[in-house]
Short mmCIF file of N, CA and C in Angstrom, two decimals:
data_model
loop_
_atom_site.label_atom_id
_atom_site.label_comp_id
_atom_site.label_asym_id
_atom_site.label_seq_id
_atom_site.Cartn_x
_atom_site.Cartn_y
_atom_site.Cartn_z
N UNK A 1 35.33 59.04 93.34
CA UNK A 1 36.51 58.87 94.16
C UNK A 1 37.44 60.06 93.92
N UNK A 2 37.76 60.61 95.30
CA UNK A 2 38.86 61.73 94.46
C UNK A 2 40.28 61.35 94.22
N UNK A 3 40.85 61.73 93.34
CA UNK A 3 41.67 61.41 92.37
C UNK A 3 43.31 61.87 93.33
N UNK A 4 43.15 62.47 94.21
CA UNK A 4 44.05 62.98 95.15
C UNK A 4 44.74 61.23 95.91
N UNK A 5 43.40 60.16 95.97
CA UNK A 5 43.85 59.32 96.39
C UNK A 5 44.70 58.13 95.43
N UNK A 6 44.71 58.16 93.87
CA UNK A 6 45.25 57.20 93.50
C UNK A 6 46.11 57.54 92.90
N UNK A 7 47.06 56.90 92.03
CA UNK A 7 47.35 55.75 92.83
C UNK A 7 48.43 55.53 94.28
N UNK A 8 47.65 54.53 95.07
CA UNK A 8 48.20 54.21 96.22
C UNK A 8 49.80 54.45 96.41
N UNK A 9 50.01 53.94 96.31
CA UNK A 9 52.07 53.87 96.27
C UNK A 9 52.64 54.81 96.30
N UNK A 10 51.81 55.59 94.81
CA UNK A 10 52.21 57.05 94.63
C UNK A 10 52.19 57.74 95.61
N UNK A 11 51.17 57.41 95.89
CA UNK A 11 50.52 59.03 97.23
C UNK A 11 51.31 58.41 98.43
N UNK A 12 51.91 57.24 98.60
CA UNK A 12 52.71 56.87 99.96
C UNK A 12 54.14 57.19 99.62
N UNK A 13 54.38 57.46 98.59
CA UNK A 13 55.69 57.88 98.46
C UNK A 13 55.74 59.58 98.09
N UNK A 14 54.43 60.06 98.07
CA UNK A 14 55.02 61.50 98.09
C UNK A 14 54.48 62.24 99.53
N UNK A 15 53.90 61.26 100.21
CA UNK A 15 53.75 61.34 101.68
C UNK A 15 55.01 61.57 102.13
N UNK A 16 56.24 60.26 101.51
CA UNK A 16 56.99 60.06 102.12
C UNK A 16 58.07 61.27 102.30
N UNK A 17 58.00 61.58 100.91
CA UNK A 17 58.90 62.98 100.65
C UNK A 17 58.41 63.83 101.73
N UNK A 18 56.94 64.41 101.83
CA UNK A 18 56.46 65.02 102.83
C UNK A 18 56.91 64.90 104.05
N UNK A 19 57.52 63.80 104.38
CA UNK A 19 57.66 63.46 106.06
C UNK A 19 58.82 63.45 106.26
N UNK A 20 60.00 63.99 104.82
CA UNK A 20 61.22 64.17 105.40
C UNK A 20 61.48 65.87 105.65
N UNK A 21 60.25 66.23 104.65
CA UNK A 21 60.27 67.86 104.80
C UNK A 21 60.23 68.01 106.62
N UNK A 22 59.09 67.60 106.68
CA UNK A 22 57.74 67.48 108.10
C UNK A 22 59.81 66.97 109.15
N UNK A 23 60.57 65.89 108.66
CA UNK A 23 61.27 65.33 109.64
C UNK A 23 62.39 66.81 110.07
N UNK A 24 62.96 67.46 109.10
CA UNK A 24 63.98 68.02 109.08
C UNK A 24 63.82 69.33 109.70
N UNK A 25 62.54 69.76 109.13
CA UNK A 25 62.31 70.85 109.35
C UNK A 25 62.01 71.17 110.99
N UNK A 26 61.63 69.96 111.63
CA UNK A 26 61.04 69.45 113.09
C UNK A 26 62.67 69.93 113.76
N UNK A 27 63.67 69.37 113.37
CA UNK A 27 64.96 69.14 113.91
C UNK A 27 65.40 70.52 113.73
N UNK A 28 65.55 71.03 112.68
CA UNK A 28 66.25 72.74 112.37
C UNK A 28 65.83 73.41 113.46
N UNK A 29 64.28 73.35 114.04
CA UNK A 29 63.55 74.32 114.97
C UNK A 29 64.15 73.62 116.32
N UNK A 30 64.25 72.61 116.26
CA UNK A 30 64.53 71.87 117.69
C UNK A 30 66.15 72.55 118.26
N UNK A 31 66.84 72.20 117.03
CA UNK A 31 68.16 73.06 117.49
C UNK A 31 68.26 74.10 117.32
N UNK A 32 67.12 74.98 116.90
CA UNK A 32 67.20 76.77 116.99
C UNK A 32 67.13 77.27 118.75
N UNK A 33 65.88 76.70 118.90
CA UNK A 33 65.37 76.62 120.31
C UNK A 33 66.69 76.24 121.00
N UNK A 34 67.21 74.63 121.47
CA UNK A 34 67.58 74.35 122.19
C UNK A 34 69.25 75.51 122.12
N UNK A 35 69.93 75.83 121.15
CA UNK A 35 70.90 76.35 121.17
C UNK A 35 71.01 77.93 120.54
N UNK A 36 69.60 78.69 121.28
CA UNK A 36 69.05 79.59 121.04
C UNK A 36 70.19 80.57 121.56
N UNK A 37 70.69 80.68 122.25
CA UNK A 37 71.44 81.39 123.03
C UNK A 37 73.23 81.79 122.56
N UNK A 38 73.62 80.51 121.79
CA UNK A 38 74.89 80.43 121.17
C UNK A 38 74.80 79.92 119.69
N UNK A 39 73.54 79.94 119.41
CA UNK A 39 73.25 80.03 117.53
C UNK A 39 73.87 80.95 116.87
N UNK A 40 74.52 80.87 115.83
CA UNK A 40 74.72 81.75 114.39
C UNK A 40 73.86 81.57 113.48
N UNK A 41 72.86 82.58 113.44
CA UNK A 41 71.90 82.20 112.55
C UNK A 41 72.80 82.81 110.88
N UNK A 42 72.47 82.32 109.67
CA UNK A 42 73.11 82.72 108.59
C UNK A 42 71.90 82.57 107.73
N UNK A 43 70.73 82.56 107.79
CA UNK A 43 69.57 83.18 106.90
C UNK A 43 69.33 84.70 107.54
N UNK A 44 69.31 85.58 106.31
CA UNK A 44 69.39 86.96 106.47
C UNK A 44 67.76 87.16 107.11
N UNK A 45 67.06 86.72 106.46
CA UNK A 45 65.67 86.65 106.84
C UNK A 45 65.41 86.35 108.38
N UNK A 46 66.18 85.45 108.96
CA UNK A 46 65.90 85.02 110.56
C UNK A 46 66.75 85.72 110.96
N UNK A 47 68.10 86.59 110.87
CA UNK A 47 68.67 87.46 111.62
C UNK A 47 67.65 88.59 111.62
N UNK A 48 67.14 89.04 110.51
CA UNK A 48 66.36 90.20 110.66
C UNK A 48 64.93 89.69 111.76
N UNK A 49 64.49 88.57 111.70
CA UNK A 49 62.96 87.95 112.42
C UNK A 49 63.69 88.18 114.01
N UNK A 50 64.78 87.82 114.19
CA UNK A 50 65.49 87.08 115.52
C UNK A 50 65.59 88.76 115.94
N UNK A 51 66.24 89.66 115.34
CA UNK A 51 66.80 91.18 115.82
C UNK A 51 64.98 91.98 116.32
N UNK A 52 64.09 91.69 115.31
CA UNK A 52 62.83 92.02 115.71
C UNK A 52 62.06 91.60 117.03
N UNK A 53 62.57 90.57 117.30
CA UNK A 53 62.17 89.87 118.85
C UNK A 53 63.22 90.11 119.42
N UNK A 54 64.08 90.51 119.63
CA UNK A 54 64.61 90.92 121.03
C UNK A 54 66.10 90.25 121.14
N UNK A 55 66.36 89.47 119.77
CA UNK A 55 67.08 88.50 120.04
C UNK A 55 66.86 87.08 119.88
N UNK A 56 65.55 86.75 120.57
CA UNK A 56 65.29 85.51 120.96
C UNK A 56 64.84 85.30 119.01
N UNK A 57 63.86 83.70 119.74
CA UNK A 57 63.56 82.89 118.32
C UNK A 57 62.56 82.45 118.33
N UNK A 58 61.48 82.88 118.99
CA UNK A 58 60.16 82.28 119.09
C UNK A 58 59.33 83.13 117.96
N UNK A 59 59.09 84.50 117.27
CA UNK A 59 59.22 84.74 116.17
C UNK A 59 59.24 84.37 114.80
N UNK A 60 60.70 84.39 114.70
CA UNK A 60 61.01 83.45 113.62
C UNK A 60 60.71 81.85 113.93
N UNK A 61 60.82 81.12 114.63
CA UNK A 61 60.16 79.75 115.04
C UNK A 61 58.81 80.14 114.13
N UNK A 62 57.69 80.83 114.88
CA UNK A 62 56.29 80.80 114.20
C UNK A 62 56.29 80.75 112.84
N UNK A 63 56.88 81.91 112.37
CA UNK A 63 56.77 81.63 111.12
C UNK A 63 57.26 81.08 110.20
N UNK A 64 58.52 80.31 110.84
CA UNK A 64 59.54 79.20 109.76
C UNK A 64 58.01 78.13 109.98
N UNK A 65 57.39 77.79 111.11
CA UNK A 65 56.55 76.56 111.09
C UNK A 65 55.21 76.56 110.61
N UNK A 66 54.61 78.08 110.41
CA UNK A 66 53.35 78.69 109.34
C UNK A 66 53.75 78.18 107.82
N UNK A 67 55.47 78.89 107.51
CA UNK A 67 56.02 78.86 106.39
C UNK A 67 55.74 77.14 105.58
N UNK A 68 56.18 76.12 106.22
CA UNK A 68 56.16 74.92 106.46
C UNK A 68 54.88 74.37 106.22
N UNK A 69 53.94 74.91 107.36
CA UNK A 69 52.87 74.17 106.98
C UNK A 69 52.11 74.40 105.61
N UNK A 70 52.24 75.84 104.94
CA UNK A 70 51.84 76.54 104.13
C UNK A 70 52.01 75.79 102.80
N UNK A 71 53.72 75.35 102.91
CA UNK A 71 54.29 74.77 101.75
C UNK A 71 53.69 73.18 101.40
N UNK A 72 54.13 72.73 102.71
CA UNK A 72 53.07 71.04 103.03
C UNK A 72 52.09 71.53 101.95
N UNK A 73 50.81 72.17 102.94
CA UNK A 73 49.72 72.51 102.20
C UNK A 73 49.82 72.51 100.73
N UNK A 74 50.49 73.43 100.45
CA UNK A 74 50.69 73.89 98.59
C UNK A 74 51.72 72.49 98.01
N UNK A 75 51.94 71.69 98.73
CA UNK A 75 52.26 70.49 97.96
C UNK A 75 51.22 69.45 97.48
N UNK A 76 50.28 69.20 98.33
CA UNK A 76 49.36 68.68 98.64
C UNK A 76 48.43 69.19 97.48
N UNK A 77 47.94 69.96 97.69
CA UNK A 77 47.15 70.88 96.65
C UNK A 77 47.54 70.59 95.05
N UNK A 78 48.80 70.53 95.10
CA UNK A 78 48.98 70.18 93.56
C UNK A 78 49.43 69.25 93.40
N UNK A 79 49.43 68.80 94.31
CA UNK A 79 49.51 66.66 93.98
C UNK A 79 47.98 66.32 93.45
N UNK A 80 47.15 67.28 93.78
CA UNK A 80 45.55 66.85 93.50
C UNK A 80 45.31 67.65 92.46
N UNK A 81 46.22 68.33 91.38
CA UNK A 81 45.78 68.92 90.05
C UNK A 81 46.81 69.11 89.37
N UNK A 82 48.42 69.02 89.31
CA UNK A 82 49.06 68.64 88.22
C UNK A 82 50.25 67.80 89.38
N UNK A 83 50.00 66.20 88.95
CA UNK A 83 51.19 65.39 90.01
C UNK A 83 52.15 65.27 89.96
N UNK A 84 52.67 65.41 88.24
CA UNK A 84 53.77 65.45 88.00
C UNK A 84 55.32 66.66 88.69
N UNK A 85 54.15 67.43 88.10
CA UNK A 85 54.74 68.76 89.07
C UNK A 85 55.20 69.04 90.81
N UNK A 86 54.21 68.09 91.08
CA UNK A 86 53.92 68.54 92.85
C UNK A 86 55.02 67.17 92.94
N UNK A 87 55.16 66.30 91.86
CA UNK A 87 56.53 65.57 92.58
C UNK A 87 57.57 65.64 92.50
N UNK A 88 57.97 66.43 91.03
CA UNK A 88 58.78 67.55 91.30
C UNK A 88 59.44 68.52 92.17
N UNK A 89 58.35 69.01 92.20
CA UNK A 89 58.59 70.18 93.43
C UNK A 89 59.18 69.47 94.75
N UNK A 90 58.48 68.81 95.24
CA UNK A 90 58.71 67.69 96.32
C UNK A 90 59.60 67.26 96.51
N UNK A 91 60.22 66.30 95.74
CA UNK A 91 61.74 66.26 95.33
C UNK A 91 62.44 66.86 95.71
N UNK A 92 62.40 68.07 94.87
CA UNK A 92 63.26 69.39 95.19
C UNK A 92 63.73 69.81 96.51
N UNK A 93 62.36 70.00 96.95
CA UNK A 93 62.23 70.66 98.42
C UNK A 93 63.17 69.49 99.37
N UNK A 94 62.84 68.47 99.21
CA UNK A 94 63.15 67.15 100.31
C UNK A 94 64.61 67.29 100.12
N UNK A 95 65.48 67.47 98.95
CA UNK A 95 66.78 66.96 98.65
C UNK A 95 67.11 68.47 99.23
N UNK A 96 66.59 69.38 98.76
CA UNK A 96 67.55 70.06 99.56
C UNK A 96 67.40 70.45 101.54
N UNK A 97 65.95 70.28 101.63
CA UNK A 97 65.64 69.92 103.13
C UNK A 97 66.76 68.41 103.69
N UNK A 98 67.12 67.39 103.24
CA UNK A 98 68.33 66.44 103.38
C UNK A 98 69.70 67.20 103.55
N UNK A 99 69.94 67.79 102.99
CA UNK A 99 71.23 68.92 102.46
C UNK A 99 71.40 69.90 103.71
N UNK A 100 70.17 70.34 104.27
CA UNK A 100 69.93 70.97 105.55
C UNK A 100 70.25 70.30 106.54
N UNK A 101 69.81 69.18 106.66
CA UNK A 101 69.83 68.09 107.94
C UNK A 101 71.47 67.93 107.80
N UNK A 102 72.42 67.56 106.52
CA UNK A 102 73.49 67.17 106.77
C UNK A 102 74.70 68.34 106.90
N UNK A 103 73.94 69.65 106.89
CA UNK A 103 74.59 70.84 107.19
C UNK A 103 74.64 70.91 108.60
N UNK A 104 73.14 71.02 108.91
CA UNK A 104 73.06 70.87 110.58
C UNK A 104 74.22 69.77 111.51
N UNK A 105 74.19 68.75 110.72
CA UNK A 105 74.67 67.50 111.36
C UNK A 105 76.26 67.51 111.48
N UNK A 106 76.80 68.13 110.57
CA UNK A 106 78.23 67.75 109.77
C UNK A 106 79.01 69.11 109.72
N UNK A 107 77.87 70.19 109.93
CA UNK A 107 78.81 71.23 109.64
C UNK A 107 78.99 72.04 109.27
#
């Protein structure tokens, strides 16, 4: 049996963390796009991605959502060889991916 699957609960609760990454990160891109035009972007990294395309955000879109899946991935991966760590990490990522959502939201 691989060991990636037990225990149950566990792995549904660091799914869960996963699916707020997977939730927030869905929404950041949704309002890049939709308010593409009158955005302030303030990651130095996507002003420089955004100035390379022309302006626009389809660019930086790709690779904030490569970036993303990459990380998913590399969570995953070490949930299946040190768990402690990968829930750690997870954690991490989610609370401050939350912190994002209530920046977006609030301000």
């Amino acid at each position: 049996m691989n060991s990636c699957l037990i225990p149950l609960w566990g792995r549904m609760a660091f799914d869960l963390l996963r699916s707020v990454v997977i939730t927030v990160s869905a929404i950041d891109m949704y309002f890049a796009i939709k308010y593409r035009d009158t955005m302030v972007e303030l990651n130095p990294m996507g002003v420089l991605l955004m100035n390379m395309d022309n302006g626009g955000v389809a660019l930086f879109m790709s690779l904030k959502l490569i970036g993303t899946a990459v990380a998913l991935w590399l969570m995953g991966v070490l949930y299946c060889t040190k768990r402690k760590l990968a829930v750690t990490v997870t954690i991490g990522v989610a609370i401050f991916q939350l912190g994002l959502a209530a920046f977006l939201y609030f301000g």
